[in-house]
Amino acid sequence: MVETEKKTSRKESEVMVTASGAWAQCLEIIKDNINYQKYKSWFHPIKPVALDQKTLTIQVPSQFWYEWLEEHYYNIMRSTIAKVLGEGARFEYSIVLEKADQEHDDLSVRMPQRSSPPMHSEPGASSYDYNGYHPSYSTEAIQNPFVIPGIRKSKIDPNLNDSYVFSQFIEGDCNRLARSAAIAISENPGKNSFNPFFIYGGVGLGKTHLVQSIGNKIRQDFGDEFSILYISSDQFTNEFVHAIRNNRAREFSMFYRNIDVLIVDDIQFFSGKEKTQEEFFHIFNALHQDGKQIIMTSDRAPKDIQDIEERLISRFNWGLSADLQMPDYETRYAILEKKAMENGIEFDPEIFEFIAHSFKSSVRDLQGAIIKLLATASLQKIDNIDLPMAKRILKDLIKETKKHISIEDIQRLVCDYFGIDPNKVREKTRKQEIVEARQIAMFLSKTMTKSSLKTIGLHFGGRDHSTVIHAIHAVEDRRETSPKFQQIVKDIQQRIELASM
Ligand code: ADP
Ligand code: MG
């Protein structure tokens, strides 16, 4: 709870009781109308704070939360408040500026502990509390790099690739959260709830494209107002090593503290590089404290990165971390169509279908396939590529692309084994045989894919990560006590491996 609430007067607390009553009624209605997981994730943490005639003020944990509610639950919230308080009633949001210690793991939404909202923070005037951490570089601290002449903004080349823009990035369920947060950041760099913004996901899923789009959009909309820098973590390390070697560590550090929007790609490569991590840690703190935007990518979630200092990992979680998944079939199809259209070449839909079905693990491979077709068509002056020709041209590429096991594949194969409908494992049913299949499928999804517990839960009808953990433990326990069960799990696993070869 925020400090100030303790000080509320009696009159206000009476109002709060009424507000609570109204909110409790709203919750009852909302609970009946949306999926329980979503209810728990998005509505449970909301607190009623005031009721003024027909306006119920509710407190949401962040700006992002508010935007999400407005975007996804506008209608149900509208109708609910009207049912509870009568026609013309409405909600007002109070956005939390200070956050207690809850983590919303399920949604990867984590709020930093701030004493003031980013929009009110001015460089140098901030009073952030870094969990008791006091920068150890203070002995040679650069109090205000802006006073150093000639260093400000002018010469920074943002290192961006012009072709990575939002309009070229196809939206799908696989990237919706990351994409919308990226757009929000580009509209208001540094002054939003997603700072730092951490995107993670496998190779070729669009991380670089998305973070560069943020940089390009800021440049397009704000011109030179923000100094932007995109850098890979390897480049950062090399530059740092070079700077130390040349006795220029101080300049290095000053240079980075002058950036307004810092984008560091593939941060997993910092693992094991202690000195680089330390330097980055200080830069991170300085930038964050000044309300500068920090954007990072990695091939895995912060907690899964090896050999990175705990204090850095905890900072990665201050803002928003969002994952990118492989696009589903429809999104893959849309990506192919767009690519072909850009090149002014038409293909039969069956060719798109074939490619979308054959390349399931990376958007880069998917694009590689269509580019190969385009190139072959133009080199060999073929006007009309038909399906057999496309299959011939892409044969080698498909062989190279090791097949990827998806959660859907696992669900399908587990259900095949038990002779049940794969939809059933995503539904609520608690029939014993379905529960067993569901638990095995969850267990294998964890052991055979790189998916997070959250992602697995979402694929099983929006269950939360604790349900997945429970399922995994249940399967592990039973495997130990029943050799027969152990054999079943092994058989299914073999089938999945075979199917993915
Ligand atoms: P990563 O950094 O995750 O390895 P990239 O950003 O390099 O992946 O993406 C690989 C390729 O796939 C790039 O050419 C990128 O433009 C393309 N790509 C990825 N996701 C999408 C998408 N959703 N829409 C359009 N193109 C995409
Ligand atoms: Mg990349």
mmCIF file of N, CA and C in Angstrom, residues 251-320:
data_model
loop_
_atom_site.group_PDB
_atom_site.id
_atom_site.type_symbol
_atom_site.label_atom_id
_atom_site.label_comp_id
_atom_site.label_asym_id
_atom_site.label_seq_id
_atom_site.Cartn_x
_atom_site.Cartn_y
_atom_site.Cartn_z
ATOM 1 N N GLU A 251 35.786 8.283 -20.743
ATOM 2 C CA GLU A 251 35.071 8.808 -21.909
ATOM 3 C C GLU A 251 33.975 7.835 -22.343
ATOM 4 N N PHE A 252 34.349 6.573 -22.300
ATOM 5 C CA PHE A 252 33.388 5.544 -22.670
ATOM 6 C C PHE A 252 32.117 5.702 -21.838
ATOM 7 N N SER A 253 32.364 5.771 -20.536
ATOM 8 C CA SER A 253 31.257 5.826 -19.625
ATOM 9 C C SER A 253 30.445 7.114 -19.800
ATOM 10 N N MET A 254 31.129 8.202 -20.067
ATOM 11 C CA MET A 254 30.436 9.472 -20.269
ATOM 12 C C MET A 254 29.590 9.445 -21.536
ATOM 13 N N PHE A 255 30.178 8.873 -22.546
ATOM 14 C CA PHE A 255 29.471 8.778 -23.821
ATOM 15 C C PHE A 255 28.114 8.074 -23.624
ATOM 16 N N TYR A 256 28.152 6.966 -22.927
ATOM 17 C CA TYR A 256 26.909 6.206 -22.757
ATOM 18 C C TYR A 256 25.907 6.906 -21.847
ATOM 19 N N ARG A 257 26.421 7.644 -20.909
ATOM 20 C CA ARG A 257 25.496 8.350 -20.008
ATOM 21 C C ARG A 257 24.795 9.523 -20.680
ATOM 22 N N ASN A 258 25.223 9.814 -21.867
ATOM 23 C CA ASN A 258 24.621 10.899 -22.623
ATOM 24 C C ASN A 258 23.520 10.458 -23.572
ATOM 25 N N ILE A 259 23.339 9.159 -23.650
ATOM 26 C CA ILE A 259 22.351 8.633 -24.590
ATOM 27 C C ILE A 259 20.952 8.750 -23.967
ATOM 28 N N ASP A 260 19.976 9.083 -24.767
ATOM 29 C CA ASP A 260 18.597 9.169 -24.259
ATOM 30 C C ASP A 260 17.844 7.859 -24.439
ATOM 31 N N VAL A 261 18.161 7.168 -25.519
ATOM 32 C CA VAL A 261 17.496 5.893 -25.787
ATOM 33 C C VAL A 261 18.580 4.881 -26.111
ATOM 34 N N LEU A 262 18.863 4.021 -25.170
ATOM 35 C CA LEU A 262 19.931 3.040 -25.375
ATOM 36 C C LEU A 262 19.326 1.667 -25.655
ATOM 37 N N ILE A 263 19.699 1.113 -26.809
ATOM 38 C CA ILE A 263 19.173 -0.203 -27.207
ATOM 39 C C ILE A 263 20.342 -1.185 -27.246
ATOM 40 N N VAL A 264 20.304 -2.176 -26.383
ATOM 41 C CA VAL A 264 21.381 -3.162 -26.371
ATOM 42 C C VAL A 264 20.812 -4.512 -26.791
ATOM 43 N N ASP A 265 21.314 -5.021 -27.898
ATOM 44 C CA ASP A 265 20.768 -6.241 -28.493
ATOM 45 C C ASP A 265 21.549 -7.470 -28.016
ATOM 46 N N ASP A 266 20.832 -8.552 -27.816
ATOM 47 C CA ASP A 266 21.441 -9.851 -27.456
ATOM 48 C C ASP A 266 22.294 -9.783 -26.200
ATOM 49 N N ILE A 267 21.672 -9.334 -25.158
ATOM 50 C CA ILE A 267 22.369 -9.095 -23.910
ATOM 51 C C ILE A 267 22.852 -10.389 -23.242
ATOM 52 N N GLN A 268 22.363 -11.526 -23.747
ATOM 53 C CA GLN A 268 22.838 -12.800 -23.175
ATOM 54 C C GLN A 268 24.354 -12.948 -23.346
ATOM 55 N N PHE A 269 24.925 -12.225 -24.333
ATOM 56 C CA PHE A 269 26.371 -12.340 -24.534
ATOM 57 C C PHE A 269 27.186 -11.602 -23.478
ATOM 58 N N PHE A 270 26.525 -10.939 -22.559
ATOM 59 C CA PHE A 270 27.249 -10.361 -21.430
ATOM 60 C C PHE A 270 27.621 -11.441 -20.415
ATOM 61 N N SER A 271 27.066 -12.629 -20.608
ATOM 62 C CA SER A 271 27.260 -13.623 -19.557
ATOM 63 C C SER A 271 28.750 -13.949 -19.425
ATOM 64 N N GLY A 272 29.172 -14.029 -18.192
ATOM 65 C CA GLY A 272 30.563 -14.339 -17.900
ATOM 66 C C GLY A 272 31.519 -13.160 -18.054
ATOM 67 N N LYS A 273 31.028 -12.033 -18.557
ATOM 68 C CA LYS A 273 31.942 -10.887 -18.743
ATOM 69 C C LYS A 273 31.735 -9.892 -17.604
ATOM 70 N N GLU A 274 32.441 -10.152 -16.517
ATOM 71 C CA GLU A 274 32.144 -9.427 -15.276
ATOM 72 C C GLU A 274 32.372 -7.922 -15.358
ATOM 73 N N LYS A 275 33.507 -7.557 -15.935
ATOM 74 C CA LYS A 275 33.826 -6.121 -16.000
ATOM 75 C C LYS A 275 32.814 -5.371 -16.868
ATOM 76 N N THR A 276 32.472 -5.983 -17.988
ATOM 77 C CA THR A 276 31.489 -5.354 -18.867
ATOM 78 C C THR A 276 30.160 -5.210 -18.136
ATOM 79 N N GLN A 277 29.790 -6.261 -17.415
ATOM 80 C CA GLN A 277 28.526 -6.198 -16.672
ATOM 81 C C GLN A 277 28.543 -5.065 -15.659
ATOM 82 N N GLU A 278 29.669 -4.926 -15.015
ATOM 83 C CA GLU A 278 29.751 -3.890 -13.999
ATOM 84 C C GLU A 278 29.593 -2.501 -14.625
ATOM 85 N N GLU A 279 30.297 -2.312 -15.733
ATOM 86 C CA GLU A 279 30.207 -1.028 -16.422
ATOM 87 C C GLU A 279 28.765 -0.779 -16.878
ATOM 88 N N PHE A 280 28.180 -1.815 -17.448
ATOM 89 C CA PHE A 280 26.811 -1.668 -17.927
ATOM 90 C C PHE A 280 25.860 -1.367 -16.777
ATOM 91 N N PHE A 281 26.125 -1.993 -15.654
ATOM 92 C CA PHE A 281 25.312 -1.772 -14.469
ATOM 93 C C PHE A 281 25.301 -0.291 -14.070
ATOM 94 N N HIS A 282 26.469 0.309 -14.076
ATOM 95 C CA HIS A 282 26.545 1.729 -13.708
ATOM 96 C C HIS A 282 25.860 2.609 -14.738
ATOM 97 N N ILE A 283 26.082 2.278 -16.005
ATOM 98 C CA ILE A 283 25.433 3.063 -17.060
ATOM 99 C C ILE A 283 23.918 2.929 -16.937
ATOM 100 N N PHE A 284 23.500 1.697 -16.726
ATOM 101 C CA PHE A 284 22.070 1.435 -16.564
ATOM 102 C C PHE A 284 21.484 2.309 -15.449
ATOM 103 N N ASN A 285 22.121 2.273 -14.307
ATOM 104 C CA ASN A 285 21.606 3.046 -13.176
ATOM 105 C C ASN A 285 21.535 4.529 -13.489
ATOM 106 N N ALA A 286 22.601 5.033 -14.085
ATOM 107 C CA ALA A 286 22.645 6.466 -14.369
ATOM 108 C C ALA A 286 21.534 6.842 -15.350
ATOM 109 N N LEU A 287 21.383 6.064 -16.396
ATOM 110 C CA LEU A 287 20.363 6.377 -17.396
ATOM 111 C C LEU A 287 18.962 6.267 -16.806
ATOM 112 N N HIS A 288 18.742 5.189 -16.096
ATOM 113 C CA HIS A 288 17.415 4.956 -15.546
ATOM 114 C C HIS A 288 17.033 6.065 -14.569
ATOM 115 N N GLN A 289 17.999 6.438 -13.793
ATOM 116 C CA GLN A 289 17.764 7.490 -12.822
ATOM 117 C C GLN A 289 17.412 8.810 -13.503
ATOM 118 N N ASP A 290 17.980 9.011 -14.669
ATOM 119 C CA ASP A 290 17.701 10.245 -15.402
ATOM 120 C C ASP A 290 16.475 10.134 -16.290
ATOM 121 N N GLY A 291 15.739 9.058 -16.157
ATOM 122 C CA GLY A 291 14.532 8.894 -16.968
ATOM 123 C C GLY A 291 14.839 8.647 -18.437
ATOM 124 N N LYS A 292 16.008 8.074 -18.721
ATOM 125 C CA LYS A 292 16.340 7.720 -20.098
ATOM 126 C C LYS A 292 15.823 6.318 -20.393
ATOM 127 N N GLN A 293 15.534 6.098 -21.663
ATOM 128 C CA GLN A 293 14.935 4.812 -22.037
ATOM 129 C C GLN A 293 16.004 3.751 -22.275
ATOM 130 N N ILE A 294 15.805 2.592 -21.680
ATOM 131 C CA ILE A 294 16.726 1.479 -21.905
ATOM 132 C C ILE A 294 15.923 0.319 -22.501
ATOM 133 N N ILE A 295 16.464 -0.229 -23.580
ATOM 134 C CA ILE A 295 15.782 -1.319 -24.274
ATOM 135 C C ILE A 295 16.797 -2.439 -24.469
ATOM 136 N N MET A 296 16.394 -3.644 -24.138
ATOM 137 C CA MET A 296 17.340 -4.753 -24.275
ATOM 138 C C MET A 296 16.660 -5.959 -24.909
ATOM 139 N N THR A 297 17.454 -6.796 -25.557
ATOM 140 C CA THR A 297 16.898 -8.056 -26.037
ATOM 141 C C THR A 297 17.788 -9.190 -25.550
ATOM 142 N N SER A 298 17.209 -10.371 -25.564
ATOM 143 C CA SER A 298 17.979 -11.548 -25.194
ATOM 144 C C SER A 298 17.288 -12.761 -25.807
ATOM 145 N N ASP A 299 18.027 -13.837 -25.941
ATOM 146 C CA ASP A 299 17.383 -15.032 -26.498
ATOM 147 C C ASP A 299 16.611 -15.810 -25.431
ATOM 148 N N ARG A 300 16.706 -15.370 -24.196
ATOM 149 C CA ARG A 300 15.926 -16.043 -23.145
ATOM 150 C C ARG A 300 15.507 -15.045 -22.067
ATOM 151 N N ALA A 301 14.627 -15.502 -21.189
ATOM 152 C CA ALA A 301 14.116 -14.622 -20.132
ATOM 153 C C ALA A 301 15.257 -14.218 -19.192
ATOM 154 N N PRO A 302 15.133 -13.039 -18.569
ATOM 155 C CA PRO A 302 16.211 -12.573 -17.686
ATOM 156 C C PRO A 302 16.689 -13.638 -16.701
ATOM 157 N N LYS A 303 15.756 -14.313 -16.074
ATOM 158 C CA LYS A 303 16.174 -15.247 -15.025
ATOM 159 C C LYS A 303 16.943 -16.453 -15.590
ATOM 160 N N ASP A 304 16.804 -16.705 -16.875
ATOM 161 C CA ASP A 304 17.482 -17.862 -17.457
ATOM 162 C C ASP A 304 18.847 -17.536 -18.050
ATOM 163 N N ILE A 305 19.252 -16.277 -17.993
ATOM 164 C CA ILE A 305 20.561 -15.941 -18.555
ATOM 165 C C ILE A 305 21.634 -16.388 -17.564
ATOM 166 N N GLN A 306 22.591 -17.115 -18.094
ATOM 167 C CA GLN A 306 23.639 -17.673 -17.230
ATOM 168 C C GLN A 306 24.684 -16.609 -16.899
ATOM 169 N N ASP A 307 25.293 -16.774 -15.746
ATOM 170 C CA ASP A 307 26.458 -15.957 -15.394
ATOM 171 C C ASP A 307 26.265 -14.467 -15.571
ATOM 172 N N ILE A 308 25.137 -13.998 -15.132
ATOM 173 C CA ILE A 308 24.945 -12.553 -15.097
ATOM 174 C C ILE A 308 24.619 -12.192 -13.658
ATOM 175 N N GLU A 309 25.212 -11.130 -13.214
ATOM 176 C CA GLU A 309 25.025 -10.741 -11.829
ATOM 177 C C GLU A 309 23.561 -10.549 -11.477
ATOM 178 N N GLU A 310 23.231 -11.005 -10.278
ATOM 179 C CA GLU A 310 21.867 -10.923 -9.800
ATOM 180 C C GLU A 310 21.329 -9.476 -9.824
ATOM 181 N N ARG A 311 22.187 -8.537 -9.456
ATOM 182 C CA ARG A 311 21.716 -7.143 -9.379
ATOM 183 C C ARG A 311 21.330 -6.611 -10.761
ATOM 184 N N LEU A 312 22.001 -7.132 -11.807
ATOM 185 C CA LEU A 312 21.619 -6.725 -13.164
ATOM 186 C C LEU A 312 20.292 -7.365 -13.554
ATOM 187 N N ILE A 313 20.206 -8.668 -13.288
ATOM 188 C CA ILE A 313 18.968 -9.382 -13.616
ATOM 189 C C ILE A 313 17.780 -8.704 -12.948
ATOM 190 N N SER A 314 17.968 -8.313 -11.700
ATOM 191 C CA SER A 314 16.823 -7.723 -11.005
ATOM 192 C C SER A 314 16.443 -6.393 -11.665
ATOM 193 N N ARG A 315 17.421 -5.679 -12.174
ATOM 194 C CA ARG A 315 17.100 -4.436 -12.882
ATOM 195 C C ARG A 315 16.385 -4.697 -14.209
ATOM 196 N N PHE A 316 16.759 -5.763 -14.866
ATOM 197 C CA PHE A 316 16.094 -6.083 -16.135
ATOM 198 C C PHE A 316 14.590 -6.241 -15.912
ATOM 199 N N ASN A 317 14.247 -6.625 -14.697
ATOM 200 C CA ASN A 317 12.829 -6.869 -14.405
ATOM 201 C C ASN A 317 12.079 -5.646 -13.900
ATOM 202 N N TRP A 318 12.729 -4.533 -13.858
ATOM 203 C CA TRP A 318 12.062 -3.349 -13.316
ATOM 204 C C TRP A 318 10.912 -2.851 -14.175
ATOM 205 N N GLY A 319 11.074 -2.925 -15.456
ATOM 206 C CA GLY A 319 10.047 -2.367 -16.345
ATOM 207 C C GLY A 319 9.137 -3.451 -16.866
ATOM 208 N N LEU A 320 9.209 -3.672 -18.153
ATOM 209 C CA LEU A 320 8.373 -4.706 -18.749
ATOM 210 C C LEU A 320 9.256 -5.703 -19.470
#
